[in-house]
mmCIF file of C-alpha atoms in Angstrom:
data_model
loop_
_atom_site.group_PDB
_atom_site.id
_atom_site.type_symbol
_atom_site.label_atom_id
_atom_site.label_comp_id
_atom_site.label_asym_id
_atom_site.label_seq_id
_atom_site.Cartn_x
_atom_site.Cartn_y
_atom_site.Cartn_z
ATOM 1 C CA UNK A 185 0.000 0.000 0.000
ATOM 2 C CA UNK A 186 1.575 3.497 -0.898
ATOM 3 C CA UNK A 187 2.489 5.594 1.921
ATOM 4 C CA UNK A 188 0.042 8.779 2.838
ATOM 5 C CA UNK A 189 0.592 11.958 0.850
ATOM 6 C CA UNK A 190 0.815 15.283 2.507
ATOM 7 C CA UNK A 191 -2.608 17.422 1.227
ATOM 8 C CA UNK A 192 -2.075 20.990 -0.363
ATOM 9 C CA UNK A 193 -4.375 23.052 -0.764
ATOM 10 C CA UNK A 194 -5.915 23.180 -4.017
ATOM 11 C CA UNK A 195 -4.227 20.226 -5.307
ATOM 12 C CA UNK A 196 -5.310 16.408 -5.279
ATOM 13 C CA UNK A 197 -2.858 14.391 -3.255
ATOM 14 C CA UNK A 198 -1.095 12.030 -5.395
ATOM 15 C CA UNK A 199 -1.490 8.435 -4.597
ATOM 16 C CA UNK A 200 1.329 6.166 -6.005
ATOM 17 C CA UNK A 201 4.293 6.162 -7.369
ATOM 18 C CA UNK A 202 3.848 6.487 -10.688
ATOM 19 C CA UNK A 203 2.085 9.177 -10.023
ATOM 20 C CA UNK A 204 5.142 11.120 -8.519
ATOM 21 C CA UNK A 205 6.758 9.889 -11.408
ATOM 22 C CA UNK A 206 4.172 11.143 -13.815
ATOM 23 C CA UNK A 207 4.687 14.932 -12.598
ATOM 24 C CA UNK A 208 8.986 14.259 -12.639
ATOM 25 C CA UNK A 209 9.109 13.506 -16.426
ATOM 26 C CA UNK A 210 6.390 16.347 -17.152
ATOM 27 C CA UNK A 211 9.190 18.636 -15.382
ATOM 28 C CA UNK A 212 12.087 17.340 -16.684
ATOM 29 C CA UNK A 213 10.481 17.655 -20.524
ATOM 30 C CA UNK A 214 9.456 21.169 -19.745
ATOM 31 C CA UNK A 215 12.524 22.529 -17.636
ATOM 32 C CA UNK A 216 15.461 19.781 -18.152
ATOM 33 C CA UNK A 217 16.209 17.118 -15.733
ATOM 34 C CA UNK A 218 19.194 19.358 -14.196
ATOM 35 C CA UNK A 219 16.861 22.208 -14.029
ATOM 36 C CA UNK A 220 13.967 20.224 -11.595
ATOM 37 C CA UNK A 221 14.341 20.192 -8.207
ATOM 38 C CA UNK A 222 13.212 17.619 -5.661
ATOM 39 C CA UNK A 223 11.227 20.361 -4.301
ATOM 40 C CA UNK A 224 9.683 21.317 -8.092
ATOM 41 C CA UNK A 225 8.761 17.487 -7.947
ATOM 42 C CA UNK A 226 6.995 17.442 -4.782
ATOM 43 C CA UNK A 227 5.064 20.163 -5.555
ATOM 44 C CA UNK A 228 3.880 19.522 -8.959
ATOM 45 C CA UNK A 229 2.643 16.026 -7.232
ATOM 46 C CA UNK A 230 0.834 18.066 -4.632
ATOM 47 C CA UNK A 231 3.173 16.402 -1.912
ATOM 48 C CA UNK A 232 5.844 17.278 1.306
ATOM 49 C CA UNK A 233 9.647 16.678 0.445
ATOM 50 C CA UNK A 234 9.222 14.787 3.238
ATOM 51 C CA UNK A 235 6.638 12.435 1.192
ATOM 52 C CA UNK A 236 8.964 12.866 -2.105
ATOM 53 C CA UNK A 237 11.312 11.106 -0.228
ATOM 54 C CA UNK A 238 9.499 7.967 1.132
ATOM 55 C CA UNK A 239 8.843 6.978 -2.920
ATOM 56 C CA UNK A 240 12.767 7.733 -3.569
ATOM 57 C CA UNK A 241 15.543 8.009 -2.165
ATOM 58 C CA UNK A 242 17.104 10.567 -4.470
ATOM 59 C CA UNK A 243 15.746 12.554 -7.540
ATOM 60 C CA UNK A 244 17.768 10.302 -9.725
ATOM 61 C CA UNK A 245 16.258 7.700 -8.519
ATOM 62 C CA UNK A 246 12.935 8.834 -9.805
ATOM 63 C CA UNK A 247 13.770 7.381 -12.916
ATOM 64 C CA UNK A 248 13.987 3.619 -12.215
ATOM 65 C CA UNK A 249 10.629 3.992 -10.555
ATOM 66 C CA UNK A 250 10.403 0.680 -8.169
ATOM 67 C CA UNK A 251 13.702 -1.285 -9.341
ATOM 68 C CA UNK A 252 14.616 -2.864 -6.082
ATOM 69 C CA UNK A 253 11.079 -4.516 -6.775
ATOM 70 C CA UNK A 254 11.393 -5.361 -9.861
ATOM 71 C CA UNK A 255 14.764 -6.897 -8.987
ATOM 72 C CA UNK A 256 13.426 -8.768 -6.290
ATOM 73 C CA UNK A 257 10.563 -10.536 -9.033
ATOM 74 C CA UNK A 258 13.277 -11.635 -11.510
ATOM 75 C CA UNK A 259 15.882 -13.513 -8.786
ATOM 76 C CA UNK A 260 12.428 -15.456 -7.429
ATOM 77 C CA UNK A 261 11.694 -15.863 -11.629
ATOM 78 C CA UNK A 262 15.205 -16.895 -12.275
ATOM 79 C CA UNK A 263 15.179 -19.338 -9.449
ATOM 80 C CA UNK A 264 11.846 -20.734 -10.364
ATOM 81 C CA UNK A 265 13.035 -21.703 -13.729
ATOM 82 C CA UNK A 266 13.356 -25.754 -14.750
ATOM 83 C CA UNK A 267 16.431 -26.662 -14.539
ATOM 84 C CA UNK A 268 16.180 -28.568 -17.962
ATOM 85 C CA UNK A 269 15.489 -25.396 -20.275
ATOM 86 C CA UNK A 270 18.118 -24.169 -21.887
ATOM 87 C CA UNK A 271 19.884 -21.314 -20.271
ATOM 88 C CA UNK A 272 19.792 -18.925 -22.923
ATOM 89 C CA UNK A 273 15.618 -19.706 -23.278
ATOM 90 C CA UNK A 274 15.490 -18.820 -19.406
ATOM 91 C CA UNK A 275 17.479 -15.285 -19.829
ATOM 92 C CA UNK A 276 15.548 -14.579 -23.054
ATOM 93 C CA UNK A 277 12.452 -14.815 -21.005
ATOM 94 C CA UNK A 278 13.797 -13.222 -17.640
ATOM 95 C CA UNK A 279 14.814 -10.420 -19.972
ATOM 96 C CA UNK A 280 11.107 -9.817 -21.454
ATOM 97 C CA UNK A 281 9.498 -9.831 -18.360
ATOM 98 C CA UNK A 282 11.652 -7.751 -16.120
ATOM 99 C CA UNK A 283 11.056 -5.298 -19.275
ATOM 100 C CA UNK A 284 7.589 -6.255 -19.693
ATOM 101 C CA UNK A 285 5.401 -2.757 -19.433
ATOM 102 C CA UNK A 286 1.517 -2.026 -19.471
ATOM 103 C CA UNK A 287 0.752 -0.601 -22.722
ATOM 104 C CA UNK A 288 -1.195 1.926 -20.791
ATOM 105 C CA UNK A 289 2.543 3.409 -19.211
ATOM 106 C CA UNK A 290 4.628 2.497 -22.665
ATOM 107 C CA UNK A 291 4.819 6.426 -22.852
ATOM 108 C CA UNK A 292 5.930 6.933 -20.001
ATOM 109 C CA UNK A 293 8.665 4.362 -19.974
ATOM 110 C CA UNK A 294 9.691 5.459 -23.282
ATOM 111 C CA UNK A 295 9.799 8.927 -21.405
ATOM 112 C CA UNK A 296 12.431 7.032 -18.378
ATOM 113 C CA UNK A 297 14.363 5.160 -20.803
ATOM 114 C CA UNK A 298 15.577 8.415 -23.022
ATOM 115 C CA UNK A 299 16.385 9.806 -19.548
ATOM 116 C CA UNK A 300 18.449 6.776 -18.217
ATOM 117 C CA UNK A 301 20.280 6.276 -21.765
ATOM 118 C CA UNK A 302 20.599 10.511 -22.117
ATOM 119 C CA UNK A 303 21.391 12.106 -19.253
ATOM 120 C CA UNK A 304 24.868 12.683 -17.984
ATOM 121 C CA UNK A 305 23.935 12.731 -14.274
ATOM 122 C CA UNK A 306 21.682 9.336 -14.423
ATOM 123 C CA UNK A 307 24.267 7.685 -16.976
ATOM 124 C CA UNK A 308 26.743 8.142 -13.656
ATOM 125 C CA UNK A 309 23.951 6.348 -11.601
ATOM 126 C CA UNK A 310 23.114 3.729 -14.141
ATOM 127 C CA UNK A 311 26.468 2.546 -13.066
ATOM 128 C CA UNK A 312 25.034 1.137 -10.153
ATOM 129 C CA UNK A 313 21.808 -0.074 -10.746
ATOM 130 C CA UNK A 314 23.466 -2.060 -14.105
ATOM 131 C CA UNK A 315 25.419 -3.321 -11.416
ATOM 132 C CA UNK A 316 23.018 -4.632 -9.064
ATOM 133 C CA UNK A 317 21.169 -6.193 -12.074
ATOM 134 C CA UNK A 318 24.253 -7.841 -13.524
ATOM 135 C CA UNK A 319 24.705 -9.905 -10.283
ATOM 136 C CA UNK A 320 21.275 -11.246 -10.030
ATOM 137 C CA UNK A 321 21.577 -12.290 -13.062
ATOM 138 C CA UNK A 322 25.397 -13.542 -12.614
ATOM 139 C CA UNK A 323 24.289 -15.202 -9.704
ATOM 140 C CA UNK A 324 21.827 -17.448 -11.439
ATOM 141 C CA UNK A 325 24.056 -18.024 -14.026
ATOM 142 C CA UNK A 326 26.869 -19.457 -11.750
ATOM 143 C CA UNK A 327 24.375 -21.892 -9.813
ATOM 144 C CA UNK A 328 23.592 -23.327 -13.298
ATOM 145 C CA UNK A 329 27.365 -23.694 -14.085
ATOM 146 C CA UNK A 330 28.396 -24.589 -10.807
ATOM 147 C CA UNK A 331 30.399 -21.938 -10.626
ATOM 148 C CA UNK A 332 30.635 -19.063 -8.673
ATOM 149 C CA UNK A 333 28.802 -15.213 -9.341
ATOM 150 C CA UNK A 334 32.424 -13.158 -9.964
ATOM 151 C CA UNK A 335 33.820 -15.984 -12.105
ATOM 152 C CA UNK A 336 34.502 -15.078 -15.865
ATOM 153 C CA UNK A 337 31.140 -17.280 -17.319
ATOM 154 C CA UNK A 338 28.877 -15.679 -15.266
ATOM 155 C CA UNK A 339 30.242 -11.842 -15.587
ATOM 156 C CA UNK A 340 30.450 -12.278 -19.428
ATOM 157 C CA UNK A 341 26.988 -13.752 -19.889
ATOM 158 C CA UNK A 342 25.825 -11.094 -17.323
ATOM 159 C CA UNK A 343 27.425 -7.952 -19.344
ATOM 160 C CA UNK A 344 26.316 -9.475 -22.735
ATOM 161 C CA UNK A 345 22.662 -9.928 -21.313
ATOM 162 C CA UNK A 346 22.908 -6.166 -20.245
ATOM 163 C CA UNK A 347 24.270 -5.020 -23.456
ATOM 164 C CA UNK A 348 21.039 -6.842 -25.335
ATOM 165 C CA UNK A 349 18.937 -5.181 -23.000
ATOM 166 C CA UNK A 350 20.464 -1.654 -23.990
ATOM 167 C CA UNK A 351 20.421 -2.202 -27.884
ATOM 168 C CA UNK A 352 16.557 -3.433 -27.695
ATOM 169 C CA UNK A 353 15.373 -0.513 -25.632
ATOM 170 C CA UNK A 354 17.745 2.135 -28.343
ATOM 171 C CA UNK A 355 16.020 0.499 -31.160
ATOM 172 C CA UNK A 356 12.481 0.732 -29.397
ATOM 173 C CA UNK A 357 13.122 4.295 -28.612
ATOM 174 C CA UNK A 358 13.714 4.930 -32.526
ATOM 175 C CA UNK A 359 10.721 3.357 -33.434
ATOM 176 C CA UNK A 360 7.229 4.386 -32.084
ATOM 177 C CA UNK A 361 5.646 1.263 -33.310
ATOM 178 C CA UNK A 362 8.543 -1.284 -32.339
ATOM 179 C CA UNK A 363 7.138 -3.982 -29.577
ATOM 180 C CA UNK A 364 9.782 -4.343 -26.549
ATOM 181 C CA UNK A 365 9.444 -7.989 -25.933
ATOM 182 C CA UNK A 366 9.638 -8.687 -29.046
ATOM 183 C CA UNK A 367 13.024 -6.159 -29.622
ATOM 184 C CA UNK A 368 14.460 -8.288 -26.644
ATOM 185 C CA UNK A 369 14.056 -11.989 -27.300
ATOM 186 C CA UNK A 370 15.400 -11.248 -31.312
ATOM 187 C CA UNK A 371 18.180 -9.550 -29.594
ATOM 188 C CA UNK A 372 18.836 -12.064 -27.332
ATOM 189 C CA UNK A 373 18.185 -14.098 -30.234
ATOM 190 C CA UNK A 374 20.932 -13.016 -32.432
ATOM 191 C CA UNK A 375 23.387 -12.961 -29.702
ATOM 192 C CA UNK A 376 22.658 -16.681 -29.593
ATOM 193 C CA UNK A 377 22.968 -17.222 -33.401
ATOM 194 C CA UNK A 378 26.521 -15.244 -33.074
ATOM 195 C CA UNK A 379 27.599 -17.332 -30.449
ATOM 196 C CA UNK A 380 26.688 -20.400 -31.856
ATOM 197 C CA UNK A 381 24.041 -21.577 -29.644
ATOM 198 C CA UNK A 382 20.636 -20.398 -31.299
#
């Protein structure tokens, strides 16, 4: 349940987090994402800072919306997994549904991705969150090898996965009528068929 929003007057309380969200990117379009303030954010949501700050910990933060989350979901996926499909199959299909979004938000996460993949300030922070993604998906990996997460199998499958990922969502962000799943399991696709293995 989403924590309680401070009333202003005049302005309906947001309820969610993709609400908050919602009123970032409209700033960040309008005014640039250096430009916004936390406190521009929380306003234009009709929230405290206070509030603004039980969503997210930072304003870059704001766009990778509920990652931790979504991290969380694709370890339990990963490890759910039979152990007889193939392991590219499993990563192809752990990659299209940690990227899986409601048609009804595609906007907006077109909106987050050309912010991630464009701004100087979140490229810095991409940094991490690649990283925390990377060893989930390292992790698995390695249990399927029997080997461990920071051996060279794992990191290499790990950083090619990522670097799939990243050329889906560029060519999905050139073409308005491009389907992401579908962008992801050909990429993960040809990566296969250049390795070998498709």
């Amino acid at each position: 349940m989403p924590d309680p929003v401070t009333n202003r007057a005049g302005r309906r309380p947001v309820t969610s987090r993709s609400e908050v969200e919602h009123a970032a990117f409209e700033l960040f379009a309008r005014q640039g994402f250096e430009h916004t303030t936390v406190d521009d954010i929380a306003q234009a949501a009709g929230i405290g800072r206070r509030t603004f700050f039980r969503y997210f910990p930072s304003k870059n933060d704001v766009a990778w919306g509920d990652f931790e989350s979504q991290l969380a979901l694709m370890r339990a996926r990963l490890a759910e997994a039979p152990a007889d499909k193939p392991l590219l199959q499993v990563i192809s299909d752990a990659l299209v549904d940690f990227n899986r979004v409601d048609p009804a938000e595609a906007p907006w996460h077109r909106r987050r991705m050309e912010l991630i993949l464009t701004i100087p300030a979140l490229q810095a922070h991409s940094t991490l969150r690649y990283a925390e993604w990377r060893e989930v998906l390292a992790e698995f990996v390695a249990t399927r090898l029997g080997s461990t997460p920071d051996s060279l199998a794992p990191q290499a499958i790990a950083y090619a996965t990522l670097g799939v990922a990243l050329s889906a969502y560029e060519q999905w962000l050139r073409s308005q009528d491009a389907e992401l799943g579908d962008l992801m399991r050909a990429a993960v696709h040809e990566l296969g068929a250049a390795l070998g293995t498709a």
